[in-house]
Structure formats: structure tokens, C-alpha cells
Amino acid sequence: MNLEQQGRGFYVPLEMLAIARGVYLAHQEDPEEFAGLLDNGASTAYKRTSHDLARRIATKARIVEGDEALSKAVDLDSPETMETLHALFSSLLVEIPGRRNQPSWFGAHIYPFVGELIHYDAVERRIKQLDAISKKSPKKRKQADMVSAGINAPSIERYLFRDGGGWAYKVLRSDPDPDRKEATQQGLADLVQDSGTPLGNLAKALSAHDFDYDEVPVEGSDAGIKLYEDLSPWPDLLRDGTRNIVTRIATVPRAKRTESLMHWVPYCLARHQLHLARRKLGATDGESLLLDFGNDATPLRRESQKNLTNFRNDIVNAINVQAREMITEAEGEGDEARKRRYERFTKETGKAVDSPRAFFSGTLAAVGALNATGGRRHFTMKPPMLEGLVSATVPQGTEMEFDQFCSLLYEKYRLVVENKVAAASPLAYEVDPSFLDHNGKAFREKLAAIGLLTQYSDATSMVRGEPR
């Protein structure tokens, strides 16, 4: 699995949902040949949707097929139609924090609010003259008839996706708990199946006119993706949290469940990456993260900033250690080419180590688990991430007292928020209890502000997994 900067943040759940949607579509077409959603097996067949037309409309990119082909999908007699579609789909694009420029259409992905909006990755590829006479692919011949040779046109393939979503899907489909897996399967199916809504019907109608599409499901193998469940608790935490999020069908709107999943899945992968790095360096306990919910620069915030810096260094150091082990192994086998390939990972700087490190901090920043994408950064939880965390942690139909919830955050995820929890962590000796006490109150107010905490007259505060 490639944990690279390019595939950070929301690209992880976008890929996971694209695989899940594709598996669902393939199974719907031929249930006897293709496995169902989360079915375990050697390979996973899924049908990919590019949504290249909707994405090109959203970004006002060139429609290389020309007006004649476009008119089959869009009423060009009314100039307002294209502007309306542009306004609609541009408002549905996933926001990538820290992005400075408007991306090309293939760098823009549609938020998967309904099943019909879920799509795979794509990029532009040059149409070749040989495509027009291809005997192996009727689709290529059809595409070559639509545009001139030498033109760049949409092509479904992995471009920004980097296997993070494949890891998440494999974690869910290999769940050893049959009851939890069945509940997750049913809840996930509700998110990826056709919604039948006006928005879903529009998206489905436009996708029928995409330039590139899968004629048959593709066989995807995740055999090369290792879960490392014996070394990290995060695969199982991902399963628990996902089950809690997706099963709230009766109490939480589809869009809110999707949003929580979009934040929870990449958060788990980034924490999994950090845990494995620290295990590689000999750490035997879980890493404590100090979350700062205050508005001012305090010793607590400085400690959280140092916390983040140390963890980013841990990732680089772990890569260095692993690379030196691989070099020693290559030397023993006399494999000079392999040795040279790993030598670039032994440096403290350079793209080889910078990219995995940037995946960690970039992913946490994207989902709102850091205060910003750059500059002086510290651990926190912005409202959408906090909603996802609470939904993943508090089982459906239950609630718990605030102090109990804070204790659970530490026991499960090693998140340190307030004074009582900090006493059990090595961080207890780093921050004055008064700052932690103030931080706990700020955290309580954050939960109340987003409707997940109710304060009663007897001074009891109860945390719920969904707003009332």
C-alpha cells in the first residue's frame, strides 16, 4: 500500500466507496459470477463509473466530444442548462484543504452524498490512431470515432487514489466478527446503492454519456495489501467505528452518515500508519495525542505541537530503519539494484520520506484533526471530524456521561482531552492540570454546540452518537 502525499485525506474514503459501489453494481448485474458487498475472497470485481462528463461540466473543462455528442446528454438549446448543471455539480465537489488552484476536471471529485454520485478515479490520455482500428476493443473504436487522434480524452484509471481505500475495504471485508460485518454490510449498502432521488437520477443520466466507462467489471486484487492487525489496533477500530456510523439509518440522514465516514476512514489509516511506525522503532504502548480545544496559545498547545513534530519524525525514522534492513537483506543476496532502490529511503529529507510523512499530517489536516494545513499545527477536532469521532465511538441508541466518554476516548484511541484522563498518560507530567481542566470545559462546550451533548440541571452531561 502506498501512503503517499498524493493520495492523502479524502481520497482514501472516495476510493473505498468507489470500490464498494463498483462491487455492488457488479453483483447486481450478475450475482452468480461476482461477489457481493464485503464478501471475502481472493479478489474483488467492481464496475467503475468515471463521472467524467459531470466533472468536466463542474470545472468548465473542454468537452472534447463536441456539441453534437454533448447534446445527447444536455439540452444545448437553453444556455441556462449548462450554467445550472455547472452551478450544481461545482457545489458538490470535494474540498481539498490547502489546495491553491482550481484543479483540472480529473483532480476534482464529486462528494458521494448519494450512491449515484460515487465514482472512480480518472485522468486524460491521448487517443491513438490505432484505437480507430482496434479489433480487441469495440469501446476504443467507438471513442476514436468521437474525437480526433492525438486529442486528450478521459480514461478511467487510478491517478490520485493510492490504495488507501483498498486497505479500508479489505479491512471491512475481512472482519472476523460475522455480526458486526453483516451490520456494516447492510449499512454500507444503504449508502452505495441507488438512492432514486432527483439528484441521483440526474447523476445517473449524465453518467450514461461519460466518455470512458467499464464494459465489464474489473478484477481488483488486494492480496498485496497487508493489514498488520497483529501490530496495530486500528483495523479493528475502523471496523467498530464504521459499523456504528453506517447503521444509524433510522436516525441520521444519508448525507451525514456519509460525511462521518469520509472523516473517520482516513483518520483511522493515518493513526494506523503512526502506530506501525512507532512499533518499528520499538514502542510497545499506544501513542497519546493531546487535543487542544482552546482559543489561546498555552503550554498545552505547545505540547500538542511538539507531539505532532515528534510523530512526524517517528514516521521518517521508521522508514529509515526499515530501509536499512532491506539494504542489508539486498547486500546478502548480492542485489545491487534493490540496494540502490532502498538507499533513497535512508535519507532524512527528500521525496522518498517526505511524501509518507506528508500523508500523515496532510490526512489529519484534511479531515480536521489538525488546526491547519500548514504553519504551527497542533492536534484538535473540528466539528465534522468531531461528529464522525462521536458517531464512531458511541453505539447507536446509547449515550454516556461526559467523563466516561473522555475516558473511552483515551482507552480506545489514546486521545487526551482533560485532566482526569491525562493522569493516566505520560503527558500528565508535561502540562499543568489547570490548562487541561480548561481544555476539558472547552471540549464539553464544543460537543454541546454541535448538538451531541446535553447538560442537565443536576450538572450531569450526556454524550450521544447523533443529535436529537
Short mmCIF file of C-alpha atoms in Angstrom, two decimals:
data_model
loop_
_atom_site.label_atom_id
_atom_site.label_comp_id
_atom_site.label_asym_id
_atom_site.label_seq_id
_atom_site.Cartn_x
_atom_site.Cartn_y
_atom_site.Cartn_z
CA MET A 1 0.00 0.00 0.00
CA ASN A 2 1.34 3.43 -0.99
CA LEU A 3 0.84 6.01 1.72
CA GLU A 4 1.89 8.94 -0.44
CA GLN A 5 1.02 12.61 -0.19
CA GLN A 6 -0.89 12.46 -3.48
CA GLY A 7 -3.47 10.05 -2.04
CA ARG A 8 -3.95 11.78 1.32
CA GLY A 9 -7.12 12.79 3.10
CA PHE A 10 -10.48 12.38 1.41
CA TYR A 11 -9.06 10.33 -1.46
CA VAL A 12 -8.96 7.38 0.96
CA PRO A 13 -12.75 7.15 1.57
CA LEU A 14 -13.52 8.21 -2.01
CA GLU A 15 -11.58 5.18 -3.22
CA MET A 16 -13.16 2.89 -0.63
CA LEU A 17 -16.67 3.97 -1.57
CA ALA A 18 -15.86 3.68 -5.30
CA ILE A 19 -14.80 0.08 -4.75
CA ALA A 20 -17.88 -0.65 -2.62
CA ARG A 21 -20.20 0.94 -5.19
CA GLY A 22 -18.47 -0.94 -8.01
CA VAL A 23 -18.79 -4.26 -6.17
CA TYR A 24 -22.46 -3.55 -5.57
CA LEU A 25 -23.05 -2.76 -9.28
CA ALA A 26 -21.15 -5.85 -10.47
CA HIS A 27 -23.09 -8.10 -8.12
CA GLN A 28 -26.39 -6.54 -9.20
CA GLU A 29 -25.58 -7.30 -12.84
CA ASP A 30 -24.50 -10.91 -12.25
CA PRO A 31 -24.90 -12.20 -8.67
CA GLU A 32 -23.67 -15.66 -9.62
CA GLU A 33 -20.35 -14.53 -11.13
CA PHE A 34 -19.47 -11.55 -8.96
CA ALA A 35 -19.17 -11.39 -5.18
CA GLY A 36 -21.46 -9.18 -3.14
CA LEU A 37 -20.59 -6.20 -0.97
CA LEU A 38 -17.91 -7.08 1.63
CA ASP A 39 -17.88 -10.77 0.60
CA ASN A 40 -14.47 -12.20 1.42
CA GLY A 41 -12.40 -13.89 -1.25
CA ALA A 42 -9.18 -13.86 -3.26
CA SER A 43 -10.19 -10.94 -5.48
CA THR A 44 -12.77 -8.19 -5.74
CA ALA A 45 -14.53 -7.42 -9.04
CA TYR A 46 -16.04 -3.96 -9.31
CA LYS A 47 -17.55 -1.80 -12.03
CA ARG A 48 -16.12 1.71 -12.19
CA THR A 49 -18.02 4.88 -13.04
CA SER A 50 -15.88 7.82 -14.12
CA HIS A 51 -18.49 10.65 -13.96
CA ASP A 52 -16.14 12.38 -16.38
CA LEU A 53 -18.96 14.34 -18.00
CA ALA A 54 -20.35 15.72 -14.74
CA ARG A 55 -16.85 16.57 -13.52
CA ARG A 56 -15.97 18.35 -16.76
CA ILE A 57 -19.19 20.33 -16.54
CA ALA A 58 -18.43 21.17 -12.89
CA THR A 59 -14.99 22.58 -13.76
CA LYS A 60 -15.98 24.04 -17.16
CA ALA A 61 -13.41 21.82 -18.85
CA ARG A 62 -13.46 21.25 -22.59
CA ILE A 63 -15.95 18.63 -23.80
CA VAL A 64 -13.72 17.03 -26.42
CA GLU A 65 -16.58 15.02 -27.96
CA GLY A 66 -18.11 18.23 -29.31
CA ASP A 67 -21.57 19.76 -29.11
CA GLU A 68 -23.24 17.02 -31.13
CA ALA A 69 -22.29 14.36 -28.60
CA LEU A 70 -22.95 16.68 -25.66
CA SER A 71 -26.44 17.49 -26.93
CA LYS A 72 -27.41 13.84 -26.39
CA ALA A 73 -26.92 14.39 -22.66
CA VAL A 74 -27.66 18.09 -22.21
CA ASP A 75 -30.24 20.39 -23.80
CA LEU A 76 -27.98 22.91 -25.53
CA ASP A 77 -30.92 24.95 -26.88
CA SER A 78 -31.14 26.61 -23.49
CA PRO A 79 -27.85 28.24 -22.42
CA GLU A 80 -29.11 28.21 -18.84
CA THR A 81 -28.97 24.41 -18.73
CA MET A 82 -25.18 24.16 -18.76
CA GLU A 83 -24.84 27.01 -16.27
CA THR A 84 -27.33 25.33 -13.93
CA LEU A 85 -25.53 22.00 -14.17
CA HIS A 86 -22.19 23.73 -13.61
CA ALA A 87 -23.53 25.51 -10.52
CA LEU A 88 -24.98 22.27 -9.17
CA PHE A 89 -22.02 19.96 -9.70
CA SER A 90 -19.36 22.53 -8.81
CA SER A 91 -21.10 22.87 -5.43
CA LEU A 92 -20.79 19.10 -4.93
CA LEU A 93 -17.02 18.89 -5.44
CA VAL A 94 -14.93 17.64 -2.53
CA GLU A 95 -12.97 20.45 -0.93
CA ILE A 96 -9.27 19.66 -0.55
CA PRO A 97 -7.78 21.86 2.22
CA GLY A 98 -4.59 23.64 1.24
CA ARG A 99 -5.28 23.47 -2.49
CA ARG A 100 -4.39 26.84 -4.01
CA ASN A 101 -5.55 26.46 -7.60
CA GLN A 102 -8.66 25.18 -9.29
CA PRO A 103 -7.82 21.58 -10.29
CA SER A 104 -8.29 20.02 -13.69
CA TRP A 105 -11.52 18.06 -14.01
CA PHE A 106 -9.75 14.79 -13.18
CA GLY A 107 -8.39 16.35 -9.98
CA ALA A 108 -11.94 17.25 -8.92
CA HIS A 109 -14.08 14.57 -7.30
CA ILE A 110 -17.79 14.69 -6.52
CA TYR A 111 -18.84 14.29 -2.88
CA PRO A 112 -20.63 10.92 -2.60
CA PHE A 113 -23.81 12.17 -0.95
CA VAL A 114 -25.88 9.52 -2.79
CA GLY A 115 -24.89 6.24 -4.41
CA GLU A 116 -25.30 7.54 -7.96
CA LEU A 117 -22.67 10.25 -7.31
CA ILE A 118 -19.95 7.78 -6.27
CA HIS A 119 -17.25 7.41 -8.90
CA TYR A 120 -13.77 6.10 -9.51
CA ASP A 121 -10.59 7.96 -10.45
CA ALA A 122 -9.74 9.08 -13.98
CA VAL A 123 -7.21 11.09 -15.93
CA GLU A 124 -6.66 12.28 -19.52
CA ARG A 125 -4.92 10.06 -22.07
CA ARG A 126 -4.11 10.67 -25.72
CA ILE A 127 -6.36 8.97 -28.27
CA LYS A 128 -4.17 6.94 -30.65
CA GLN A 129 -4.72 6.36 -34.37
CA LEU A 130 -4.53 2.62 -33.77
CA ASP A 131 -7.58 2.86 -31.49
CA ALA A 132 -9.77 3.51 -34.53
CA ILE A 133 -8.98 0.08 -35.97
CA SER A 134 -8.67 -1.84 -32.70
CA LYS A 135 -10.00 -5.38 -33.08
CA LYS A 136 -9.75 -6.14 -29.38
CA SER A 137 -11.82 -3.24 -28.05
CA PRO A 138 -15.07 -2.04 -29.63
CA LYS A 139 -15.12 0.66 -26.95
CA LYS A 140 -11.80 2.10 -28.15
CA ARG A 141 -13.07 2.16 -31.74
CA LYS A 142 -16.20 3.97 -30.61
CA GLN A 143 -14.16 6.51 -28.65
CA ALA A 144 -11.80 7.08 -31.57
CA ASP A 145 -14.80 7.82 -33.77
CA MET A 146 -15.88 10.59 -31.38
CA VAL A 147 -12.60 12.56 -31.28
CA SER A 148 -9.57 13.06 -33.49
CA ALA A 149 -6.35 11.13 -32.93
CA GLY A 150 -3.92 13.00 -30.72
CA ILE A 151 -6.65 14.55 -28.55
CA ASN A 152 -6.51 14.03 -24.78
CA ALA A 153 -9.70 12.41 -23.54
CA PRO A 154 -11.00 10.90 -20.26
CA SER A 155 -9.67 7.50 -19.20
CA ILE A 156 -10.75 5.57 -16.09
CA GLU A 157 -7.67 4.64 -14.10
CA ARG A 158 -6.02 5.21 -10.77
CA TYR A 159 -4.50 8.68 -10.65
CA LEU A 160 -4.99 10.23 -7.20
CA PHE A 161 -6.17 7.05 -5.50
CA ARG A 162 -3.24 5.23 -3.91
CA ASP A 163 -4.65 2.05 -2.29
CA GLY A 164 -5.70 3.68 0.98
CA GLY A 165 -9.31 2.97 0.08
CA GLY A 166 -8.33 -0.55 -0.96
CA TRP A 167 -6.85 -1.07 2.52
CA ALA A 168 -10.04 0.19 4.18
CA TYR A 169 -12.29 -2.01 2.02
CA LYS A 170 -10.13 -5.06 2.73
CA VAL A 171 -10.27 -4.32 6.48
CA LEU A 172 -14.07 -4.30 6.35
CA ARG A 173 -14.49 -7.36 4.15
CA SER A 174 -12.08 -9.43 6.25
CA ASP A 175 -13.89 -8.65 9.53
CA PRO A 176 -13.71 -11.80 11.72
CA ASP A 177 -16.88 -10.78 13.64
CA PRO A 178 -19.81 -12.04 11.49
CA ASP A 179 -22.48 -9.98 13.28
CA ARG A 180 -20.52 -6.75 13.02
CA LYS A 181 -19.67 -7.47 9.39
CA GLU A 182 -23.31 -8.13 8.48
CA ALA A 183 -24.42 -4.90 10.17
CA THR A 184 -21.69 -2.96 8.34
CA GLN A 185 -22.62 -4.58 5.03
CA GLN A 186 -26.26 -3.56 5.38
CA GLY A 187 -25.41 -0.01 6.43
CA LEU A 188 -22.81 0.41 3.69
CA ALA A 189 -25.23 -0.97 1.08
CA ASP A 190 -27.68 1.77 2.04
CA LEU A 191 -25.02 4.37 1.21
CA VAL A 192 -23.76 2.96 -2.10
CA GLN A 193 -26.97 1.69 -3.70
CA ASP A 194 -29.11 3.89 -5.97
CA SER A 195 -30.99 6.48 -3.95
CA GLY A 196 -33.69 7.12 -6.53
CA THR A 197 -33.64 10.81 -5.61
CA PRO A 198 -33.83 13.59 -8.24
CA LEU A 199 -30.11 14.29 -7.72
CA GLY A 200 -29.30 10.59 -8.03
CA ASN A 201 -31.39 10.24 -11.19
CA LEU A 202 -29.67 13.26 -12.76
CA ALA A 203 -26.22 11.91 -11.93
CA LYS A 204 -27.13 8.51 -13.35
CA ALA A 205 -28.48 10.06 -16.56
CA LEU A 206 -25.29 12.08 -17.10
CA SER A 207 -23.02 9.11 -16.36
CA ALA A 208 -24.68 7.23 -19.22
CA HIS A 209 -22.92 9.73 -21.52
CA ASP A 210 -19.43 9.53 -19.94
CA PHE A 211 -16.60 9.28 -22.45
CA ASP A 212 -14.99 6.35 -20.61
CA TYR A 213 -16.77 3.53 -18.83
CA ASP A 214 -16.30 -0.11 -17.86
CA GLU A 215 -17.94 -2.54 -20.25
CA VAL A 216 -17.44 -5.31 -17.72
CA PRO A 217 -16.31 -5.24 -14.06
CA VAL A 218 -12.57 -5.18 -13.49
CA GLU A 219 -10.83 -7.72 -11.31
CA GLY A 220 -9.04 -5.96 -8.49
CA SER A 221 -6.73 -7.85 -6.16
CA ASP A 222 -5.81 -6.56 -2.72
CA ALA A 223 -3.55 -9.54 -1.99
CA GLY A 224 -0.55 -7.20 -1.74
CA ILE A 225 -2.21 -5.08 0.94
CA LYS A 226 -1.20 -6.19 4.43
CA LEU A 227 -3.42 -5.22 7.35
CA TYR A 228 -0.90 -5.78 10.20
CA GLU A 229 -3.74 -6.48 12.64
CA ASP A 230 -1.27 -8.20 14.95
CA LEU A 231 0.71 -4.97 15.32
CA SER A 232 -1.99 -2.28 15.37
CA PRO A 233 -5.47 -1.89 16.91
CA TRP A 234 -6.60 0.46 14.15
CA PRO A 235 -8.02 -2.06 11.65
CA ASP A 236 -10.45 -3.29 14.31
CA LEU A 237 -11.17 0.25 15.48
CA LEU A 238 -12.02 1.11 11.87
CA ARG A 239 -14.48 -1.80 11.77
CA ASP A 240 -16.12 -0.83 15.06
CA GLY A 241 -16.44 2.83 14.13
CA THR A 242 -17.68 2.18 10.61
CA ARG A 243 -20.37 -0.19 11.91
CA ASN A 244 -21.53 2.45 14.40
CA ILE A 245 -21.63 5.15 11.69
CA VAL A 246 -23.35 3.33 8.84
CA THR A 247 -26.00 1.54 10.91
CA ARG A 248 -27.69 4.80 12.01
CA ILE A 249 -30.07 4.52 9.04
CA ALA A 250 -33.23 5.36 11.00
CA THR A 251 -31.80 8.27 12.99
CA VAL A 252 -29.19 10.05 10.84
CA PRO A 253 -29.65 11.35 7.24
CA ARG A 254 -27.65 9.63 4.50
CA ALA A 255 -25.54 12.73 3.82
CA LYS A 256 -24.50 13.00 7.47
CA ARG A 257 -23.57 9.29 7.66
CA THR A 258 -21.51 9.70 4.50
CA GLU A 259 -19.77 12.77 5.90
CA SER A 260 -18.87 10.95 9.14
CA LEU A 261 -17.49 8.03 7.14
CA MET A 262 -15.49 10.40 4.92
CA HIS A 263 -13.72 11.71 8.03
CA TRP A 264 -13.45 8.52 10.09
CA VAL A 265 -11.86 6.23 7.48
CA PRO A 266 -8.81 8.39 6.61
CA TYR A 267 -8.32 9.27 10.29
CA CYS A 268 -8.00 5.56 11.12
CA LEU A 269 -5.49 4.97 8.33
CA ALA A 270 -3.29 7.90 9.42
CA ARG A 271 -3.32 6.64 13.02
CA HIS A 272 -2.57 3.11 11.79
CA GLN A 273 0.45 4.46 9.88
CA LEU A 274 1.73 6.23 13.00
CA HIS A 275 1.21 3.20 15.23
CA LEU A 276 3.12 0.90 12.87
CA ALA A 277 5.95 3.45 12.64
CA ARG A 278 6.30 3.61 16.41
CA ARG A 279 6.18 -0.17 16.72
CA LYS A 280 9.02 -0.33 14.20
CA LEU A 281 11.01 1.99 16.48
CA GLY A 282 10.40 -0.26 19.49
CA ALA A 283 7.45 1.49 21.16
CA THR A 284 5.23 -1.02 22.94
CA ASP A 285 2.43 1.27 24.14
CA GLY A 286 -0.11 3.33 22.23
CA GLU A 287 0.76 6.89 21.28
CA SER A 288 -1.09 9.61 23.22
CA LEU A 289 -2.40 12.61 21.26
CA LEU A 290 -3.06 15.83 23.13
CA LEU A 291 -6.11 17.57 21.64
CA ASP A 292 -6.29 21.33 22.09
CA PHE A 293 -9.80 22.84 22.09
CA GLY A 294 -8.86 26.26 23.47
CA ASN A 295 -8.68 29.58 21.65
CA ASP A 296 -5.36 30.77 23.06
CA ALA A 297 -1.73 29.76 22.78
CA THR A 298 -0.99 27.90 26.02
CA PRO A 299 1.60 25.40 27.27
CA LEU A 300 -0.95 22.72 26.34
CA ARG A 301 -0.93 23.89 22.71
CA ARG A 302 2.87 23.99 22.63
CA GLU A 303 2.94 20.42 23.93
CA SER A 304 0.44 19.35 21.26
CA GLN A 305 2.61 20.99 18.59
CA LYS A 306 5.65 19.12 19.92
CA ASN A 307 3.52 15.98 19.97
CA LEU A 308 2.88 16.34 16.22
CA THR A 309 6.50 17.13 15.36
CA ASN A 310 7.72 14.03 17.22
CA PHE A 311 5.21 11.79 15.46
CA ARG A 312 6.16 13.11 12.03
CA ASN A 313 9.80 12.37 12.90
CA ASP A 314 8.82 8.89 14.06
CA ILE A 315 7.41 8.12 10.61
CA VAL A 316 10.62 9.21 8.87
CA ASN A 317 12.83 7.35 11.36
CA ALA A 318 10.78 4.17 10.96
CA ILE A 319 11.17 4.37 7.18
CA ASN A 320 14.95 4.82 7.65
CA VAL A 321 15.15 1.75 9.91
CA GLN A 322 13.09 -0.40 7.54
CA ALA A 323 15.16 0.75 4.55
CA ARG A 324 18.44 -0.17 6.26
CA GLU A 325 17.03 -3.63 6.99
CA MET A 326 16.08 -4.04 3.33
CA ILE A 327 19.53 -2.84 2.22
CA THR A 328 21.22 -5.40 4.47
CA GLU A 329 18.98 -8.09 3.02
CA ALA A 330 19.77 -6.97 -0.55
CA GLU A 331 23.50 -6.96 0.17
CA GLY A 332 23.26 -10.51 1.46
CA GLU A 333 21.60 -11.54 -1.80
CA GLY A 334 24.03 -9.53 -3.93
CA ASP A 335 21.17 -7.48 -5.39
CA GLU A 336 22.76 -4.09 -6.13
CA ALA A 337 19.72 -2.69 -7.95
CA ARG A 338 17.47 -3.42 -4.99
CA LYS A 339 20.03 -1.96 -2.62
CA ARG A 340 20.15 1.32 -4.59
CA ARG A 341 16.38 1.45 -4.65
CA TYR A 342 16.19 1.45 -0.85
CA GLU A 343 19.12 3.78 -0.23
CA ARG A 344 17.00 6.83 -1.02
CA PHE A 345 14.77 5.92 1.96
CA THR A 346 17.67 6.21 4.39
CA LYS A 347 17.95 9.97 3.91
CA GLU A 348 16.27 12.32 6.37
CA THR A 349 14.98 14.55 3.58
CA GLY A 350 13.82 14.04 0.02
CA LYS A 351 10.58 12.91 -1.61
CA ALA A 352 11.01 9.27 -0.58
CA VAL A 353 10.43 10.11 3.10
CA ASP A 354 8.69 13.47 2.77
CA SER A 355 5.70 12.02 0.93
CA PRO A 356 4.69 9.36 3.55
CA ARG A 357 5.21 11.90 6.32
CA ALA A 358 3.03 14.39 4.42
CA PHE A 359 0.36 11.70 4.03
CA PHE A 360 0.08 11.52 7.82
CA SER A 361 -0.15 15.22 8.59
CA GLY A 362 -1.94 16.07 5.32
CA THR A 363 -4.61 13.48 6.01
CA LEU A 364 -5.20 14.65 9.57
CA ALA A 365 -5.35 18.28 8.40
CA ALA A 366 -7.80 17.45 5.61
CA VAL A 367 -10.30 15.75 7.92
CA GLY A 368 -10.00 18.40 10.63
CA ALA A 369 -7.86 16.53 13.17
CA LEU A 370 -5.24 19.32 12.96
CA ASN A 371 -5.91 23.04 13.26
CA ALA A 372 -4.47 23.91 9.84
CA THR A 373 -2.79 22.51 6.72
CA GLY A 374 0.45 24.44 7.34
CA GLY A 375 2.28 26.68 9.76
CA ARG A 376 2.19 26.00 13.50
CA ARG A 377 -0.04 22.98 13.78
CA HIS A 378 -1.49 21.08 16.72
CA PHE A 379 -3.96 18.26 17.30
CA THR A 380 -7.63 19.21 17.67
CA MET A 381 -11.02 18.16 16.27
CA LYS A 382 -13.04 20.45 14.01
CA PRO A 383 -16.85 19.92 14.05
CA PRO A 384 -17.19 17.45 11.11
CA MET A 385 -14.32 15.30 12.42
CA LEU A 386 -15.67 15.51 15.96
CA GLU A 387 -19.10 14.42 14.75
CA GLY A 388 -17.50 11.47 12.95
CA LEU A 389 -15.49 10.52 16.04
CA VAL A 390 -18.53 10.60 18.35
CA SER A 391 -20.68 8.70 15.84
CA ALA A 392 -17.95 6.06 15.53
CA THR A 393 -17.47 5.76 19.30
CA VAL A 394 -20.94 5.89 20.86
CA PRO A 395 -23.09 2.91 19.74
CA GLN A 396 -26.48 3.62 18.20
CA GLY A 397 -29.28 4.24 20.69
CA THR A 398 -26.96 4.80 23.65
CA GLU A 399 -25.48 7.74 25.50
CA MET A 400 -22.79 8.12 28.12
CA GLU A 401 -21.72 10.57 30.76
CA PHE A 402 -19.11 13.11 29.64
CA ASP A 403 -16.30 11.91 31.92
CA GLN A 404 -16.96 8.33 30.85
CA PHE A 405 -16.79 9.43 27.21
CA CYS A 406 -13.45 11.18 27.76
CA SER A 407 -12.10 8.03 29.44
CA LEU A 408 -13.29 5.94 26.48
CA LEU A 409 -11.52 8.28 24.03
CA TYR A 410 -8.29 7.63 25.88
CA GLU A 411 -8.79 3.87 26.32
CA LYS A 412 -9.65 3.28 22.64
CA TYR A 413 -7.73 5.96 20.76
CA ARG A 414 -5.26 7.42 23.29
CA LEU A 415 -6.81 10.87 22.89
CA VAL A 416 -6.05 13.14 25.85
CA VAL A 417 -8.58 15.93 26.38
CA GLU A 418 -8.98 16.72 30.07
CA ASN A 419 -7.26 16.45 33.44
CA LYS A 420 -8.66 13.14 34.74
CA VAL A 421 -7.66 11.28 31.59
CA ALA A 422 -4.26 12.96 31.42
CA ALA A 423 -3.33 11.46 34.79
CA ALA A 424 -3.15 8.04 33.10
CA SER A 425 -0.92 9.30 30.29
CA PRO A 426 2.78 10.22 30.15
CA LEU A 427 1.54 13.66 29.12
CA ALA A 428 0.39 14.23 32.73
CA TYR A 429 3.88 15.44 33.62
CA GLU A 430 4.12 17.82 30.66
CA VAL A 431 1.07 20.10 31.12
CA ASP A 432 -0.23 21.89 34.21
CA PRO A 433 -3.60 20.39 35.34
CA SER A 434 -5.29 23.80 35.21
CA PHE A 435 -4.78 24.02 31.43
CA LEU A 436 -6.15 20.51 30.98
CA ASP A 437 -9.16 21.35 33.13
CA HIS A 438 -9.90 24.43 30.99
CA ASN A 439 -9.41 22.31 27.84
CA GLY A 440 -11.95 19.77 29.09
CA LYS A 441 -14.53 22.52 29.57
CA ALA A 442 -13.87 23.84 26.05
CA PHE A 443 -14.31 20.31 24.70
CA ARG A 444 -17.63 19.98 26.54
CA GLU A 445 -18.81 23.26 25.01
CA LYS A 446 -17.77 22.09 21.50
CA LEU A 447 -19.84 18.93 21.86
CA ALA A 448 -22.84 20.92 23.10
CA ALA A 449 -22.51 23.38 20.20
CA ILE A 450 -22.84 20.61 17.60
CA GLY A 451 -25.77 19.01 19.42
CA LEU A 452 -24.03 15.89 20.71
CA LEU A 453 -24.01 16.77 24.43
CA THR A 454 -26.88 17.69 26.73
CA GLN A 455 -26.26 19.33 30.11
CA TYR A 456 -28.90 18.58 32.74
CA SER A 457 -29.88 20.59 35.80
CA ASP A 458 -28.11 18.17 38.15
CA ALA A 459 -24.79 19.05 36.44
CA THR A 460 -24.79 15.78 34.51
CA SER A 461 -23.59 15.98 30.88
CA MET A 462 -24.55 13.17 28.49
CA VAL A 463 -22.89 12.48 25.11
CA ARG A 464 -24.88 10.90 22.24
CA GLY A 465 -23.84 9.47 18.90
CA GLU A 466 -26.31 11.59 16.93
CA PRO A 467 -28.07 14.93 17.51
CA ARG A 468 -31.63 14.85 18.78
#
